[in-house]
Short mmCIF file of C-alpha atoms in Angstrom, two decimals:
data_model
loop_
_atom_site.label_atom_id
_atom_site.label_comp_id
_atom_site.label_asym_id
_atom_site.label_seq_id
_atom_site.Cartn_x
_atom_site.Cartn_y
_atom_site.Cartn_z
CA UNK E 1 9.50 1.90 9.66
CA UNK E 2 8.71 5.60 9.50
CA UNK E 3 9.61 6.43 13.05
CA UNK E 4 13.37 5.98 12.41
CA UNK E 5 13.05 8.24 9.38
CA UNK E 6 11.35 10.88 11.52
CA UNK E 7 13.98 10.67 14.24
CA UNK E 8 16.92 10.74 11.84
CA UNK E 9 15.27 13.66 9.92
CA UNK E 10 14.87 15.66 13.13
CA UNK E 11 18.51 15.08 14.14
CA UNK E 12 19.96 15.88 10.70
CA UNK E 13 17.66 18.93 10.29
CA UNK E 14 18.66 20.22 13.72
CA UNK E 15 22.30 19.69 12.93
CA UNK E 16 21.95 21.55 9.61
CA UNK E 17 20.04 24.43 11.19
CA UNK E 18 22.65 24.67 13.95
CA UNK E 19 25.45 24.87 11.42
CA UNK E 20 23.65 27.50 9.35
CA UNK E 21 22.70 29.72 12.33
CA UNK E 22 26.05 29.64 14.04
CA UNK E 23 28.24 30.28 11.04
CA UNK E 24 26.50 32.61 8.58
CA UNK E 25 29.30 34.21 6.47
CA UNK E 26 29.61 37.97 6.16
CA UNK E 27 27.88 39.45 3.12
CA UNK E 28 31.19 40.44 1.35
CA UNK E 29 32.91 37.08 1.69
CA UNK E 30 30.59 35.03 -0.55
CA UNK E 31 33.23 34.08 -3.15
CA UNK E 32 35.47 32.04 -0.79
CA UNK E 33 32.58 30.67 1.28
CA UNK E 34 30.55 28.95 -1.46
CA UNK E 35 31.71 25.42 -0.51
CA UNK E 36 31.16 25.99 3.16
CA UNK E 37 27.67 27.37 2.55
CA UNK E 38 26.82 24.19 0.55
CA UNK E 39 28.23 22.05 3.31
CA UNK E 40 26.12 23.86 5.84
CA UNK E 41 22.93 23.58 3.90
CA UNK E 42 23.29 19.93 2.90
CA UNK E 43 22.36 18.47 6.32
CA UNK E 44 19.40 20.75 6.58
CA UNK E 45 18.08 19.79 3.16
CA UNK E 46 18.71 16.05 3.78
CA UNK E 47 16.97 16.35 7.17
CA UNK E 48 13.97 18.03 5.58
CA UNK E 49 13.60 15.39 2.90
CA UNK E 50 14.01 12.56 5.45
CA UNK E 51 11.37 14.25 7.67
CA UNK E 52 9.06 14.46 4.67
CA UNK E 53 9.41 10.73 3.89
CA UNK E 54 8.96 9.83 7.57
CA UNK E 55 5.91 12.09 7.89
CA UNK E 56 4.36 10.55 4.74
CA UNK E 57 4.91 7.07 6.17
CA UNK E 58 3.38 7.97 9.56
CA UNK E 59 0.42 9.64 7.80
CA UNK E 60 -0.16 6.56 5.54
CA UNK E 61 0.04 4.21 8.58
CA UNK E 62 -2.31 6.34 10.55
CA UNK E 63 -4.82 6.44 7.72
CA UNK E 64 -4.73 2.61 7.56
CA UNK E 65 -4.85 2.18 11.34
CA UNK E 66 -7.82 4.46 11.87
CA UNK E 67 -10.09 2.18 9.94
CA UNK E 68 -12.43 0.57 12.48
CA UNK E 69 -15.48 -1.66 12.65
CA UNK E 70 -16.70 -3.07 9.33
CA UNK E 71 -14.59 -0.57 7.36
CA UNK E 72 -11.44 -2.23 8.73
CA UNK E 73 -12.47 -5.53 7.09
CA UNK E 74 -11.07 -6.23 3.63
CA UNK E 75 -12.15 -9.78 3.08
CA UNK E 76 -13.74 -12.46 5.33
CA UNK E 77 -15.83 -15.52 5.19
CA UNK E 78 -19.56 -15.25 5.82
CA UNK E 79 -22.05 -18.10 6.40
CA UNK E 80 -23.39 -17.90 2.82
CA UNK E 81 -20.53 -16.19 0.98
CA UNK E 82 -17.88 -13.56 1.65
CA UNK E 83 -17.75 -10.22 3.40
CA UNK E 84 -16.06 -7.24 1.82
CA UNK E 85 -15.28 -3.68 2.99
CA UNK E 86 -18.03 -1.99 5.02
CA UNK E 87 -19.52 -5.42 5.92
CA UNK E 88 -21.28 -6.06 2.63
CA UNK E 89 -21.98 -9.73 1.96
CA UNK E 90 -21.62 -11.32 -1.37
CA UNK E 91 -23.36 -14.72 -1.78
CA UNK E 92 -21.33 -17.59 -3.31
CA UNK E 93 -24.09 -17.89 -5.99
CA UNK E 94 -23.56 -14.24 -6.96
CA UNK E 95 -19.90 -14.74 -7.82
CA UNK E 96 -19.31 -15.57 -11.53
CA UNK E 97 -15.52 -15.74 -11.54
CA UNK E 98 -12.43 -14.52 -9.65
CA UNK E 99 -9.16 -13.14 -10.96
CA UNK E 100 -6.18 -13.70 -8.58
CA UNK E 101 -3.91 -10.70 -9.24
CA UNK E 102 -0.27 -10.64 -8.34
CA UNK E 103 1.48 -7.34 -8.86
CA UNK E 104 5.06 -7.04 -10.21
CA UNK E 105 7.44 -4.23 -9.39
CA UNK E 106 9.56 -2.97 -12.30
CA UNK E 107 10.80 0.11 -10.55
CA UNK E 108 14.58 0.67 -10.28
CA UNK E 109 14.21 1.51 -6.61
CA UNK E 110 12.51 -1.31 -4.71
CA UNK E 111 11.01 -0.89 -1.22
CA UNK E 112 12.94 -1.94 1.83
CA UNK E 113 10.65 -4.83 2.73
CA UNK E 114 10.60 -8.13 0.88
CA UNK E 115 8.13 -7.83 -1.93
CA UNK E 116 7.49 -11.53 -2.55
CA UNK E 117 3.71 -11.86 -2.51
CA UNK E 118 3.26 -8.41 -0.97
CA UNK E 119 0.78 -6.87 -3.36
CA UNK E 120 -2.06 -9.32 -4.05
CA UNK E 121 -5.68 -8.72 -4.96
CA UNK E 122 -8.86 -10.43 -5.98
CA UNK E 123 -11.14 -9.09 -8.71
CA UNK E 124 -14.42 -10.77 -7.84
CA UNK E 125 -16.68 -10.69 -10.86
CA UNK E 126 -20.42 -10.82 -10.11
CA UNK E 127 -23.39 -12.25 -12.02
CA UNK E 128 -25.41 -9.12 -11.42
CA UNK E 129 -24.72 -5.68 -9.98
CA UNK E 130 -25.14 -5.50 -6.21
CA UNK E 131 -25.62 -2.52 -3.94
CA UNK E 132 -21.95 -2.26 -2.80
CA UNK E 133 -20.13 1.09 -2.73
CA UNK E 134 -16.88 -0.27 -4.08
CA UNK E 135 -18.54 -1.94 -7.08
CA UNK E 136 -16.80 -1.29 -10.40
CA UNK E 137 -17.37 -2.26 -14.01
CA UNK E 138 -14.87 -3.68 -16.40
CA UNK E 139 -15.97 -4.47 -19.99
CA UNK E 140 -19.54 -4.37 -18.87
CA UNK E 141 -19.07 -6.83 -16.03
CA UNK E 142 -19.58 -5.76 -12.43
CA UNK E 143 -16.77 -6.66 -10.05
CA UNK E 144 -15.49 -5.86 -6.58
CA UNK E 145 -11.70 -5.33 -6.11
CA UNK E 146 -10.30 -6.59 -2.83
CA UNK E 147 -6.74 -5.30 -2.43
CA UNK E 148 -4.49 -6.78 0.23
CA UNK E 149 -2.06 -3.92 0.08
CA UNK E 150 -1.98 -3.04 3.77
CA UNK E 151 -0.70 -6.35 5.14
CA UNK E 152 2.64 -8.18 4.98
CA UNK E 153 2.50 -11.46 3.02
CA UNK E 154 3.01 -13.55 6.19
CA UNK E 155 -0.23 -12.10 7.66
CA UNK E 156 -2.55 -12.79 4.70
CA UNK E 157 -0.94 -15.55 2.66
CA UNK E 158 -2.71 -18.37 4.49
CA UNK E 159 -6.08 -16.62 4.32
CA UNK E 160 -5.45 -15.88 0.62
CA UNK E 161 -4.90 -19.59 -0.08
CA UNK E 162 -8.08 -20.48 1.90
CA UNK E 163 -10.10 -18.15 -0.29
CA UNK E 164 -8.65 -19.58 -3.48
CA UNK E 165 -9.45 -23.08 -2.11
CA UNK E 166 -13.03 -22.09 -1.30
CA UNK E 167 -13.59 -20.50 -4.76
CA UNK E 168 -12.25 -23.69 -6.45
CA UNK E 169 -14.24 -25.95 -4.10
CA UNK E 170 -17.52 -24.11 -4.97
CA UNK E 171 -16.84 -24.34 -8.65
CA UNK E 172 -16.05 -20.66 -9.14
CA UNK E 173 -13.38 -20.33 -11.80
CA UNK E 174 -10.19 -18.63 -10.60
CA UNK E 175 -7.78 -17.18 -13.12
CA UNK E 176 -4.29 -15.90 -12.29
CA UNK E 177 -2.97 -12.67 -13.66
CA UNK E 178 0.17 -10.55 -13.21
CA UNK E 179 0.03 -6.80 -13.41
CA UNK E 180 2.62 -4.11 -13.27
CA UNK E 181 2.60 -1.81 -10.27
#
């Protein structure tokens, strides 16, 4: 989605720069030229803003795509439990409970993609602290947060449902929670 922003930003910025460079008013005629100067600078500013958004999107996509190996893994099944980021295994017996988090968007400007089920996460609470880099603590309870932010809902929804099924099947309590994003 960022590539069209980059291309549009380059075109509009080039158009604005061309208008500015080819028609700079004389120093003494500023009073009558104010509207024309604003008209000339508007495409350049819009192009720069669009380029910034496109560049930010490309950078965010590149940061997500450059994850490789076990670091590219967010959540997977293991023979005796689950695998989280960096390939760390959590045994089924180490999991005390799971919170299924669904984020709500209350912003006035919503993203262009469909946000139904887009931002989901698991807060996996553990019986005891494990040696996992992404381990956090909430109210004295160790937990691992697994965020499924990088994927469209169609890509992870089935896997998400399989994990909820496996947690329920193994007697691990799963609670549902909505949070504001």
